Amino acid sequence: MEETIKSFKALLAKMHAYQHAMGALHYDAETVMPKKGAADFAQSMGVLSEESYKLSTGSEMRELLAKLAPEKDALDEITRREVEELGEQLEKLERIPMEEYVRYSMDTSAAMQVWKAAKNSNDFASFAPHLEKLVAFNRKLPGYLNPDLPKYDALLNEYEKGLTMEMLNGYFAGVRAALVPLIREISECGAQPDASALRASFPIPRQRLLSDRLVSILTIDRERCALGEVEHPFTGGVSKNDVRLTTHYHECDVLSSFFSVVHEGGHALYELNTADELVGSPLGTGASMGIHESQSRLFENMIGRSREFIRLVYPAMAELFPEQMKRVSPELLYRAANRAEPSLIRTEADELTYSLHIMVRYELEKQLIGGALEVSDLPEAWNALYKEYLGVDVPDDMHGVLQDSHWSGGAFGYFPSYSIGSAYAAQIYDAMSRFIDIPATVSSGDLSPIVAWLTERIYRFGMLKKPNELILSACGKPFDSGYYTRYLTQKYRALYNL
Ligand SMILES: [Zn+2]
């Protein structure tokens, strides 16, 4: 048994080395790689990912799992969860016919290329036949993944274990009932802050200094976390000792990078504070996509967009941008950072309206996968829901159904985890506030008690606990979306004096 475990761990270390190489190459490609390096990069990534796939599905892995799985209860907690996770992945891959899997990978690569061009030329018709193929496969896939579940539930489970349509229907109904009238009231009250003073030039070298201040306020250890510049910000990395945080600077919009850094900073804090024992293990990362997003949104929206945080950072901004900030008071900065207005583009949406963008995608995916909607009717259905939920008219598909890349990559069931992340965040914030006076802690400028609480309850477990277990143990209650709608209602009623 000891020998088997040793071989298993050696295999995991090898897999980790491939992940390490791919993670570092990916960060390199996004930050400093010269343009003409793209072909070599793609070639190397292809080789590395194929080798990595072989390690996780090859005969050595199969034999080791076959020996370890029956002895699961005798294993230590980490090894047991590793055996469970890798076993599940392997089983799943075995149920999908190889030929279909390979064809689907080729179809998604082609669809991604066509989507890019279709979006830029506002041409849904050219993308539709590709999307039809991906939808057809995703109608079939649930039968391989878990034929006992409703089809769309099986897809949801790929991104957020345990998430079901039953939960999401109740969740989105609550969100819709609370937020749609509130958003309408805000639109009608006409009391938007005048943020024109913020429309100035904020030199990028100075914005870089602001990022350094933000990262240090967030208690991020720069000896374990790099900060790079990319087109679309993300957080990547290798292990808790090597996290890669990124941002994008817009000279005329200082708040864009500000909140990117705080959002990605939340992701980075999670990775930086997983347990030492999980370094090199496939479990040494977030519990799920939704839980990871809960941490970025907790820092970005609930802490970063609080009056206390804005007041805390304001002096640094006034020092770095003395001319630009002359006409911007801390209160105006706070109001501008929390301006809510229905819009067309999900990635630019504010905190209040964001979940309605996700709700549109959720309703459409459910119908597409269930067979109630066909790809050819998608643009019209999209536009109708944007009108119904957000009250906006979609002028063209470029600003409508073609805006996101997810469907071109075959990711159906992924969007809901973005919204669920915000709802998890509200519940976690409420649980934490029973132990810590969060506004006072933020005002003090020392956020370490907040990070310590989150480490104790969430970060250190990595993937040892599943999302629902983690919420239950961290908050003392199962997931309840009421925290989220109450939080938003309270915050925005106060902001707009309603
Ligand atoms: Zn995120």
Short mmCIF file of C-alpha atoms and ligand atoms in Angstrom, two decimals:
data_model
loop_
_atom_site.label_atom_id
_atom_site.label_comp_id
_atom_site.label_asym_id
_atom_site.label_seq_id
_atom_site.Cartn_x
_atom_site.Cartn_y
_atom_site.Cartn_z
CA MET A 1 0.00 0.00 0.00
CA GLU A 2 2.76 2.41 0.97
CA GLU A 3 4.49 1.74 -2.35
CA THR A 4 1.26 2.33 -4.27
CA ILE A 5 0.72 5.67 -2.53
CA LYS A 6 4.33 6.64 -3.25
CA SER A 7 3.90 5.86 -6.96
CA PHE A 8 0.59 7.73 -7.00
CA LYS A 9 2.19 10.84 -5.46
CA ALA A 10 5.10 10.63 -7.91
CA LEU A 11 2.62 10.57 -10.77
CA LEU A 12 0.79 13.58 -9.31
CA ALA A 13 4.11 15.43 -9.06
CA LYS A 14 4.74 14.73 -12.75
CA MET A 15 1.26 15.99 -13.65
CA HIS A 16 1.89 19.08 -11.56
CA ALA A 17 5.12 19.76 -13.45
CA TYR A 18 3.17 19.82 -16.72
CA GLN A 19 0.55 22.12 -15.17
CA HIS A 20 3.39 24.32 -13.93
CA ALA A 21 4.93 24.56 -17.38
CA MET A 22 1.58 25.28 -19.05
CA GLY A 23 0.58 27.86 -16.43
CA ALA A 24 3.89 29.72 -16.76
CA LEU A 25 3.79 29.58 -20.58
CA HIS A 26 0.22 30.86 -20.61
CA TYR A 27 1.08 33.82 -18.37
CA ASP A 28 4.15 34.48 -20.47
CA ALA A 29 2.10 34.41 -23.68
CA GLU A 30 -0.45 36.86 -22.29
CA THR A 31 2.09 39.30 -20.86
CA VAL A 32 5.43 39.47 -22.68
CA MET A 33 5.49 37.05 -25.60
CA PRO A 34 6.30 38.80 -28.90
CA LYS A 35 3.54 38.44 -31.51
CA LYS A 36 5.43 36.07 -33.77
CA GLY A 37 5.94 33.62 -30.91
CA ALA A 38 2.30 32.56 -31.15
CA ALA A 39 2.81 29.57 -33.44
CA ASP A 40 5.63 28.07 -31.33
CA PHE A 41 3.58 28.68 -28.22
CA ALA A 42 0.54 26.87 -29.65
CA GLN A 43 2.73 23.96 -30.75
CA SER A 44 4.35 23.56 -27.32
CA MET A 45 1.04 23.90 -25.48
CA GLY A 46 -0.40 21.18 -27.74
CA VAL A 47 2.44 18.80 -26.87
CA LEU A 48 2.32 19.56 -23.15
CA SER A 49 -1.44 19.22 -22.86
CA GLU A 50 -1.41 15.93 -24.75
CA GLU A 51 1.28 14.54 -22.46
CA SER A 52 -0.58 15.81 -19.43
CA TYR A 53 -3.82 14.21 -20.67
CA LYS A 54 -1.99 10.91 -21.16
CA LEU A 55 -0.67 11.02 -17.59
CA SER A 56 -4.11 11.57 -16.10
CA THR A 57 -5.83 8.89 -18.20
CA GLY A 58 -3.00 6.43 -18.96
CA SER A 59 -2.55 2.87 -17.80
CA GLU A 60 -0.36 3.81 -14.83
CA MET A 61 -3.06 6.12 -13.45
CA ARG A 62 -5.76 3.49 -14.08
CA GLU A 63 -3.80 0.79 -12.26
CA LEU A 64 -3.00 3.02 -9.29
CA LEU A 65 -6.59 4.19 -8.93
CA ALA A 66 -7.85 0.61 -9.20
CA LYS A 67 -5.62 -0.32 -6.26
CA LEU A 68 -6.32 2.77 -4.16
CA ALA A 69 -10.06 3.25 -4.66
CA PRO A 70 -11.16 0.12 -2.73
CA GLU A 71 -8.90 1.18 0.18
CA LYS A 72 -10.24 4.74 0.19
CA ASP A 73 -11.35 4.75 3.80
CA ALA A 74 -7.87 3.79 5.02
CA LEU A 75 -6.23 6.73 3.20
CA ASP A 76 -5.44 10.13 4.70
CA GLU A 77 -7.93 12.88 3.82
CA ILE A 78 -5.88 14.51 1.05
CA THR A 79 -5.01 11.26 -0.74
CA ARG A 80 -8.61 10.06 -0.44
CA ARG A 81 -9.97 13.22 -2.10
CA GLU A 82 -7.28 13.04 -4.80
CA VAL A 83 -8.30 9.46 -5.58
CA GLU A 84 -11.97 10.51 -5.69
CA GLU A 85 -11.41 13.49 -7.97
CA LEU A 86 -9.09 11.76 -10.43
CA GLY A 87 -11.27 8.66 -10.43
CA GLU A 88 -14.33 10.72 -11.29
CA GLN A 89 -12.53 12.50 -14.14
CA LEU A 90 -11.29 9.22 -15.57
CA GLU A 91 -14.68 7.55 -15.37
CA LYS A 92 -16.30 10.47 -17.14
CA LEU A 93 -13.80 10.47 -20.00
CA GLU A 94 -14.29 6.76 -20.44
CA ARG A 95 -18.03 7.15 -20.90
CA ILE A 96 -17.69 9.63 -23.78
CA PRO A 97 -16.91 7.78 -27.02
CA MET A 98 -13.36 8.78 -28.02
CA GLU A 99 -14.35 9.51 -31.60
CA GLU A 100 -17.11 11.94 -30.54
CA TYR A 101 -14.82 13.61 -28.02
CA VAL A 102 -12.12 14.25 -30.63
CA ARG A 103 -14.64 15.55 -33.17
CA TYR A 104 -16.14 17.86 -30.55
CA SER A 105 -12.69 19.30 -29.67
CA MET A 106 -12.16 20.04 -33.36
CA ASP A 107 -15.64 21.56 -33.65
CA THR A 108 -15.04 23.88 -30.72
CA SER A 109 -11.67 25.07 -32.11
CA ALA A 110 -13.34 25.87 -35.42
CA ALA A 111 -16.34 27.51 -33.73
CA MET A 112 -14.09 29.78 -31.67
CA GLN A 113 -12.36 31.08 -34.79
CA VAL A 114 -15.65 31.65 -36.62
CA TRP A 115 -17.23 33.31 -33.56
CA LYS A 116 -14.48 35.93 -33.40
CA ALA A 117 -14.98 36.92 -37.02
CA ALA A 118 -18.78 36.72 -36.72
CA LYS A 119 -18.78 39.01 -33.70
CA ASN A 120 -16.57 41.60 -35.42
CA SER A 121 -18.72 41.61 -38.55
CA ASN A 122 -22.05 41.28 -36.71
CA ASP A 123 -22.86 38.12 -38.66
CA PHE A 124 -24.75 35.58 -36.56
CA ALA A 125 -25.72 33.55 -39.64
CA SER A 126 -22.10 32.51 -40.26
CA PHE A 127 -21.72 31.31 -36.66
CA ALA A 128 -25.10 29.54 -36.41
CA PRO A 129 -24.17 26.24 -38.13
CA HIS A 130 -21.13 25.88 -35.83
CA LEU A 131 -23.18 26.63 -32.74
CA GLU A 132 -25.78 24.08 -33.88
CA LYS A 133 -23.12 21.35 -33.83
CA LEU A 134 -22.00 22.32 -30.32
CA VAL A 135 -25.58 22.45 -29.03
CA ALA A 136 -26.29 19.03 -30.57
CA PHE A 137 -23.30 17.52 -28.72
CA ASN A 138 -24.27 19.22 -25.45
CA ARG A 139 -27.78 17.77 -25.74
CA LYS A 140 -26.16 14.35 -25.97
CA LEU A 141 -23.33 14.81 -23.48
CA PRO A 142 -25.52 14.65 -20.32
CA GLY A 143 -26.47 11.09 -21.29
CA TYR A 144 -22.77 10.16 -21.02
CA LEU A 145 -22.01 12.26 -17.95
CA ASN A 146 -24.96 11.29 -15.79
CA PRO A 147 -28.06 9.87 -17.44
CA ASP A 148 -29.96 9.95 -14.13
CA LEU A 149 -29.93 13.76 -13.96
CA PRO A 150 -32.04 16.19 -16.00
CA LYS A 151 -29.87 17.12 -19.00
CA TYR A 152 -29.00 20.68 -18.05
CA ASP A 153 -28.27 19.66 -14.43
CA ALA A 154 -25.57 17.31 -15.68
CA LEU A 155 -23.91 20.22 -17.47
CA LEU A 156 -24.23 22.54 -14.45
CA ASN A 157 -22.55 19.86 -12.38
CA GLU A 158 -19.45 20.12 -14.56
CA TYR A 159 -18.79 23.63 -13.24
CA GLU A 160 -20.47 23.67 -9.84
CA LYS A 161 -21.00 20.32 -8.20
CA GLY A 162 -24.47 19.93 -6.75
CA LEU A 163 -25.99 22.91 -8.55
CA THR A 164 -29.42 22.11 -10.07
CA MET A 165 -32.08 23.84 -12.14
CA GLU A 166 -34.41 23.51 -9.19
CA MET A 167 -32.01 25.60 -7.07
CA LEU A 168 -31.32 28.06 -9.86
CA ASN A 169 -34.98 28.55 -10.78
CA GLY A 170 -35.72 29.56 -7.20
CA TYR A 171 -32.56 31.64 -7.02
CA PHE A 172 -33.18 33.60 -10.21
CA ALA A 173 -36.88 34.05 -9.43
CA GLY A 174 -35.83 35.70 -6.15
CA VAL A 175 -33.20 37.83 -7.88
CA ARG A 176 -35.66 38.89 -10.53
CA ALA A 177 -38.43 39.76 -8.08
CA ALA A 178 -36.07 41.86 -5.96
CA LEU A 179 -33.92 43.51 -8.62
CA VAL A 180 -36.07 44.20 -11.69
CA PRO A 181 -38.35 46.72 -9.88
CA LEU A 182 -35.38 48.24 -8.02
CA ILE A 183 -33.44 48.80 -11.25
CA ARG A 184 -36.53 50.39 -12.80
CA GLU A 185 -36.93 52.70 -9.79
CA ILE A 186 -33.28 53.77 -10.07
CA SER A 187 -33.63 54.47 -13.80
CA GLU A 188 -36.76 56.53 -13.17
CA CYS A 189 -35.40 58.54 -10.22
CA GLY A 190 -32.81 60.17 -12.49
CA ALA A 191 -30.36 60.66 -9.64
CA GLN A 192 -27.17 59.38 -11.29
CA PRO A 193 -23.94 60.81 -9.85
CA ASP A 194 -22.15 63.33 -12.06
CA ALA A 195 -18.86 61.54 -12.60
CA SER A 196 -17.64 63.76 -15.44
CA ALA A 197 -14.71 64.92 -13.27
CA LEU A 198 -13.36 61.35 -13.42
CA ARG A 199 -13.21 61.49 -17.21
CA ALA A 200 -9.60 62.67 -17.22
CA SER A 201 -6.27 61.25 -18.27
CA PHE A 202 -4.67 59.08 -15.58
CA PRO A 203 -1.11 58.28 -16.75
CA ILE A 204 -0.45 54.56 -16.74
CA PRO A 205 2.90 54.70 -14.87
CA ARG A 206 1.00 56.32 -11.99
CA GLN A 207 -1.81 53.75 -12.25
CA ARG A 208 0.86 51.07 -11.81
CA LEU A 209 1.82 52.69 -8.51
CA LEU A 210 -1.84 52.68 -7.48
CA SER A 211 -1.98 48.93 -8.21
CA ASP A 212 1.03 48.41 -5.93
CA ARG A 213 -0.79 50.25 -3.12
CA LEU A 214 -3.97 48.21 -3.66
CA VAL A 215 -2.08 44.92 -3.68
CA SER A 216 -0.37 45.80 -0.43
CA ILE A 217 -3.67 46.91 1.21
CA LEU A 218 -5.07 43.50 0.23
CA THR A 219 -2.17 41.91 2.18
CA ILE A 220 -0.94 40.11 -0.94
CA ASP A 221 2.61 38.80 -0.53
CA ARG A 222 4.58 40.13 -3.51
CA GLU A 223 7.26 37.51 -3.01
CA ARG A 224 4.68 34.90 -3.95
CA CYS A 225 2.55 36.91 -6.39
CA ALA A 226 3.48 38.61 -9.66
CA LEU A 227 1.45 41.45 -11.18
CA GLY A 228 1.33 41.49 -14.99
CA GLU A 229 -0.45 43.49 -17.68
CA VAL A 230 -2.75 41.74 -20.17
CA GLU A 231 -5.65 42.42 -22.53
CA HIS A 232 -8.29 40.56 -20.44
CA PRO A 233 -7.33 40.32 -16.75
CA PHE A 234 -7.16 36.89 -15.07
CA THR A 235 -5.43 35.20 -12.16
CA GLY A 236 -3.28 32.21 -12.92
CA GLY A 237 -0.30 30.55 -11.43
CA VAL A 238 1.31 27.40 -10.31
CA SER A 239 0.80 26.96 -6.58
CA LYS A 240 0.38 29.09 -3.46
CA ASN A 241 4.04 30.05 -3.85
CA ASP A 242 3.67 31.38 -7.36
CA VAL A 243 0.44 33.22 -8.16
CA ARG A 244 0.09 35.45 -11.23
CA LEU A 245 -2.25 38.40 -10.88
CA THR A 246 -3.00 40.56 -13.94
CA THR A 247 -4.72 43.81 -14.88
CA HIS A 248 -5.33 46.06 -17.86
CA TYR A 249 -4.81 49.83 -17.80
CA HIS A 250 -7.08 52.32 -19.58
CA GLU A 251 -5.60 55.80 -19.46
CA CYS A 252 -9.02 57.47 -19.37
CA ASP A 253 -10.69 55.13 -16.89
CA VAL A 254 -8.78 54.80 -13.65
CA LEU A 255 -11.52 52.75 -11.99
CA SER A 256 -11.27 49.97 -14.57
CA SER A 257 -7.85 48.74 -13.47
CA PHE A 258 -8.60 49.69 -9.84
CA PHE A 259 -11.43 47.18 -9.65
CA SER A 260 -9.66 44.62 -11.83
CA VAL A 261 -6.82 44.56 -9.34
CA VAL A 262 -9.19 44.21 -6.39
CA HIS A 263 -11.25 41.51 -8.19
CA GLU A 264 -8.23 39.47 -9.29
CA GLY A 265 -6.70 40.20 -5.88
CA GLY A 266 -9.59 38.25 -4.33
CA HIS A 267 -8.82 35.29 -6.59
CA ALA A 268 -5.12 35.60 -5.72
CA LEU A 269 -5.76 35.67 -1.95
CA TYR A 270 -7.63 32.37 -2.27
CA GLU A 271 -4.75 30.68 -4.10
CA LEU A 272 -2.11 32.24 -1.80
CA ASN A 273 -3.79 30.93 1.32
CA THR A 274 -4.53 27.31 0.47
CA ALA A 275 -2.89 24.88 2.93
CA ASP A 276 0.84 24.11 2.58
CA GLU A 277 -0.03 20.40 2.45
CA LEU A 278 -1.84 20.99 -0.87
CA VAL A 279 1.18 22.39 -2.76
CA GLY A 280 1.69 20.21 -5.82
CA SER A 281 -1.66 18.45 -5.36
CA PRO A 282 -4.48 18.85 -7.91
CA LEU A 283 -6.57 19.89 -4.87
CA GLY A 284 -4.40 22.98 -4.24
CA THR A 285 -6.84 25.44 -5.81
CA GLY A 286 -10.38 26.77 -5.29
CA ALA A 287 -13.29 24.46 -4.40
CA SER A 288 -15.20 25.41 -7.55
CA MET A 289 -15.60 28.12 -10.12
CA GLY A 290 -18.48 29.67 -8.11
CA ILE A 291 -16.60 29.66 -4.80
CA HIS A 292 -13.55 31.19 -6.50
CA GLU A 293 -15.73 33.91 -7.97
CA SER A 294 -17.27 34.51 -4.53
CA GLN A 295 -13.86 35.62 -3.29
CA SER A 296 -13.12 37.96 -6.20
CA ARG A 297 -16.57 39.54 -5.88
CA LEU A 298 -16.44 39.77 -2.12
CA PHE A 299 -13.26 41.84 -2.44
CA GLU A 300 -14.26 43.75 -5.56
CA ASN A 301 -17.84 44.67 -4.66
CA MET A 302 -18.56 44.17 -0.99
CA ILE A 303 -15.21 45.40 0.35
CA GLY A 304 -13.68 47.31 -2.60
CA ARG A 305 -16.81 49.30 -3.41
CA SER A 306 -17.60 50.08 0.23
CA ARG A 307 -17.45 53.67 1.47
CA GLU A 308 -14.71 52.64 3.94
CA PHE A 309 -12.45 51.13 1.28
CA ILE A 310 -12.88 54.11 -1.05
CA ARG A 311 -12.00 56.46 1.84
CA LEU A 312 -8.99 54.29 2.67
CA VAL A 313 -7.57 54.44 -0.87
CA TYR A 314 -8.58 58.04 -1.61
CA PRO A 315 -5.45 59.69 -0.12
CA ALA A 316 -3.20 57.52 -2.30
CA MET A 317 -5.22 58.52 -5.36
CA ALA A 318 -5.08 62.20 -4.41
CA GLU A 319 -1.32 61.90 -3.99
CA LEU A 320 -0.75 60.04 -7.27
CA PHE A 321 -3.21 62.12 -9.32
CA PRO A 322 -3.34 65.55 -7.62
CA GLU A 323 -4.76 67.46 -10.63
CA GLN A 324 -7.28 64.83 -11.72
CA MET A 325 -8.68 64.27 -8.23
CA LYS A 326 -9.14 67.95 -7.39
CA ARG A 327 -12.81 67.91 -8.33
CA VAL A 328 -13.48 64.36 -7.07
CA SER A 329 -14.47 64.00 -3.42
CA PRO A 330 -14.33 60.61 -1.63
CA GLU A 331 -18.14 60.57 -1.67
CA LEU A 332 -18.28 61.23 -5.41
CA LEU A 333 -15.73 58.48 -5.99
CA TYR A 334 -17.88 56.12 -3.91
CA ARG A 335 -21.04 57.02 -5.84
CA ALA A 336 -19.28 56.76 -9.20
CA ALA A 337 -17.87 53.33 -8.30
CA ASN A 338 -21.40 52.15 -7.49
CA ARG A 339 -23.33 53.71 -10.35
CA ALA A 340 -26.04 51.28 -11.52
CA GLU A 341 -27.62 51.39 -14.95
CA PRO A 342 -29.01 48.70 -17.27
CA SER A 343 -26.65 48.04 -20.17
CA LEU A 344 -26.04 45.68 -23.06
CA ILE A 345 -22.66 44.14 -22.29
CA ARG A 346 -22.21 41.66 -19.45
CA THR A 347 -18.52 42.28 -18.81
CA GLU A 348 -19.16 46.01 -18.36
CA ALA A 349 -22.24 45.57 -16.15
CA ASP A 350 -22.38 47.03 -12.64
CA GLU A 351 -22.86 45.05 -9.45
CA LEU A 352 -26.65 45.52 -9.33
CA THR A 353 -27.57 44.59 -12.89
CA TYR A 354 -24.92 41.88 -13.42
CA SER A 355 -27.02 38.90 -12.41
CA LEU A 356 -29.77 39.82 -14.86
CA HIS A 357 -27.26 39.38 -17.70
CA ILE A 358 -26.57 35.90 -16.36
CA MET A 359 -30.27 35.17 -15.99
CA VAL A 360 -30.79 35.82 -19.73
CA ARG A 361 -28.08 33.29 -20.57
CA TYR A 362 -29.41 30.77 -18.03
CA GLU A 363 -32.96 30.86 -19.44
CA LEU A 364 -31.68 30.48 -23.01
CA GLU A 365 -29.25 27.64 -22.20
CA LYS A 366 -31.95 25.72 -20.37
CA GLN A 367 -34.23 25.95 -23.39
CA LEU A 368 -31.45 25.18 -25.89
CA ILE A 369 -30.28 22.07 -24.06
CA GLY A 370 -33.83 20.96 -23.24
CA GLY A 371 -34.78 21.31 -26.92
CA ALA A 372 -37.40 24.06 -26.48
CA LEU A 373 -35.28 26.57 -28.41
CA GLU A 374 -33.31 26.21 -31.64
CA VAL A 375 -30.14 28.12 -32.55
CA SER A 376 -31.88 29.93 -35.41
CA ASP A 377 -34.34 31.52 -32.93
CA LEU A 378 -31.62 32.50 -30.46
CA PRO A 379 -31.00 36.17 -31.44
CA GLU A 380 -34.69 37.01 -31.24
CA ALA A 381 -35.08 35.22 -27.89
CA TRP A 382 -31.97 36.99 -26.57
CA ASN A 383 -33.25 40.44 -27.53
CA ALA A 384 -36.68 39.75 -26.03
CA LEU A 385 -35.18 38.75 -22.65
CA TYR A 386 -32.88 41.78 -22.55
CA LYS A 387 -35.95 43.94 -23.06
CA GLU A 388 -37.92 42.05 -20.42
CA TYR A 389 -35.24 41.88 -17.68
CA LEU A 390 -33.11 44.96 -18.32
CA GLY A 391 -35.45 47.16 -20.34
CA VAL A 392 -32.84 47.73 -23.05
CA ASP A 393 -33.16 47.40 -26.83
CA VAL A 394 -30.39 45.32 -28.39
CA PRO A 395 -29.28 47.16 -31.55
CA ASP A 396 -27.40 44.26 -33.20
CA ASP A 397 -26.05 40.76 -32.49
CA MET A 398 -22.54 42.09 -31.89
CA HIS A 399 -23.92 43.83 -28.79
CA GLY A 400 -26.28 40.95 -28.17
CA VAL A 401 -26.07 37.21 -28.61
CA LEU A 402 -22.54 37.28 -30.08
CA GLN A 403 -20.88 39.22 -27.22
CA ASP A 404 -19.48 36.33 -25.12
CA SER A 405 -16.99 33.66 -26.18
CA HIS A 406 -18.32 30.93 -23.86
CA TRP A 407 -20.77 29.18 -26.18
CA SER A 408 -18.23 29.07 -29.00
CA GLY A 409 -16.01 27.07 -26.63
CA GLY A 410 -18.88 24.69 -25.84
CA ALA A 411 -19.28 25.95 -22.26
CA PHE A 412 -22.98 25.44 -21.51
CA GLY A 413 -23.84 25.52 -17.81
CA TYR A 414 -20.89 27.76 -16.94
CA PHE A 415 -22.54 31.20 -16.74
CA PRO A 416 -24.68 30.55 -13.62
CA SER A 417 -21.56 30.09 -11.49
CA TYR A 418 -20.68 33.77 -12.10
CA SER A 419 -23.92 34.88 -10.48
CA ILE A 420 -23.91 32.21 -7.78
CA GLY A 421 -20.44 33.50 -6.84
CA SER A 422 -21.93 36.88 -5.89
CA ALA A 423 -24.67 35.16 -3.89
CA TYR A 424 -22.12 32.98 -2.04
CA ALA A 425 -20.13 36.17 -1.34
CA ALA A 426 -23.11 37.89 0.30
CA GLN A 427 -23.74 34.90 2.56
CA ILE A 428 -20.05 34.56 3.46
CA TYR A 429 -19.86 38.30 4.20
CA ASP A 430 -22.85 38.00 6.53
CA ALA A 431 -21.28 35.03 8.36
CA MET A 432 -17.96 36.86 8.69
CA SER A 433 -19.66 39.99 10.04
CA ARG A 434 -20.83 37.99 13.05
CA PHE A 435 -17.14 37.69 14.04
CA ILE A 436 -15.53 40.80 12.61
CA ASP A 437 -16.65 44.43 12.33
CA ILE A 438 -15.81 44.52 8.64
CA PRO A 439 -16.32 48.26 7.93
CA ALA A 440 -14.18 49.20 10.97
CA THR A 441 -11.50 46.69 9.94
CA VAL A 442 -11.40 48.15 6.42
CA SER A 443 -11.22 51.70 7.82
CA SER A 444 -8.24 50.69 9.99
CA GLY A 445 -6.31 49.87 6.81
CA ASP A 446 -5.28 46.45 8.13
CA LEU A 447 -7.30 43.83 6.27
CA SER A 448 -5.43 40.89 7.75
CA PRO A 449 -8.24 39.84 10.18
CA ILE A 450 -10.57 39.49 7.17
CA VAL A 451 -8.05 37.42 5.22
CA ALA A 452 -7.33 35.30 8.31
CA TRP A 453 -11.05 34.54 8.79
CA LEU A 454 -11.47 33.59 5.13
CA THR A 455 -8.32 31.44 5.28
CA GLU A 456 -9.60 29.58 8.32
CA ARG A 457 -13.10 28.99 6.91
CA ILE A 458 -12.50 28.72 3.15
CA TYR A 459 -9.06 29.19 1.60
CA ARG A 460 -7.03 26.57 3.41
CA PHE A 461 -9.30 23.70 2.32
CA GLY A 462 -8.57 24.12 -1.40
CA MET A 463 -10.68 21.43 -3.08
CA LEU A 464 -10.87 19.22 0.02
CA LYS A 465 -14.46 20.32 0.58
CA LYS A 466 -17.15 20.57 -2.08
CA PRO A 467 -18.90 23.92 -2.60
CA ASN A 468 -22.05 23.08 -0.62
CA GLU A 469 -20.01 21.58 2.25
CA LEU A 470 -17.83 24.67 2.35
CA ILE A 471 -20.78 27.08 2.51
CA LEU A 472 -22.38 25.00 5.25
CA SER A 473 -19.21 24.80 7.34
CA ALA A 474 -18.15 28.43 6.77
CA CYS A 475 -21.58 29.99 7.27
CA GLY A 476 -23.29 27.46 9.54
CA LYS A 477 -26.22 27.26 7.09
CA PRO A 478 -26.80 25.85 3.63
CA PHE A 479 -26.74 28.18 0.64
CA ASP A 480 -29.46 30.84 0.82
CA SER A 481 -29.73 33.47 -1.91
CA GLY A 482 -31.77 35.79 0.34
CA TYR A 483 -28.50 37.27 1.67
CA TYR A 484 -27.61 38.48 -1.80
CA THR A 485 -30.90 40.15 -2.67
CA ARG A 486 -31.15 41.74 0.79
CA TYR A 487 -27.59 43.06 0.54
CA LEU A 488 -28.17 44.61 -2.91
CA THR A 489 -31.56 46.06 -1.99
CA GLN A 490 -30.20 47.69 1.15
CA LYS A 491 -27.07 49.04 -0.51
CA TYR A 492 -28.76 50.48 -3.58
CA ARG A 493 -31.80 51.90 -1.76
CA ALA A 494 -29.38 53.87 0.41
CA LEU A 495 -27.19 54.90 -2.54
CA TYR A 496 -30.11 56.30 -4.51
CA ASN A 497 -32.16 57.56 -1.53
CA LEU A 498 -35.14 55.36 -2.34
ZN ZN B 1 -13.27 36.44 -11.46
#
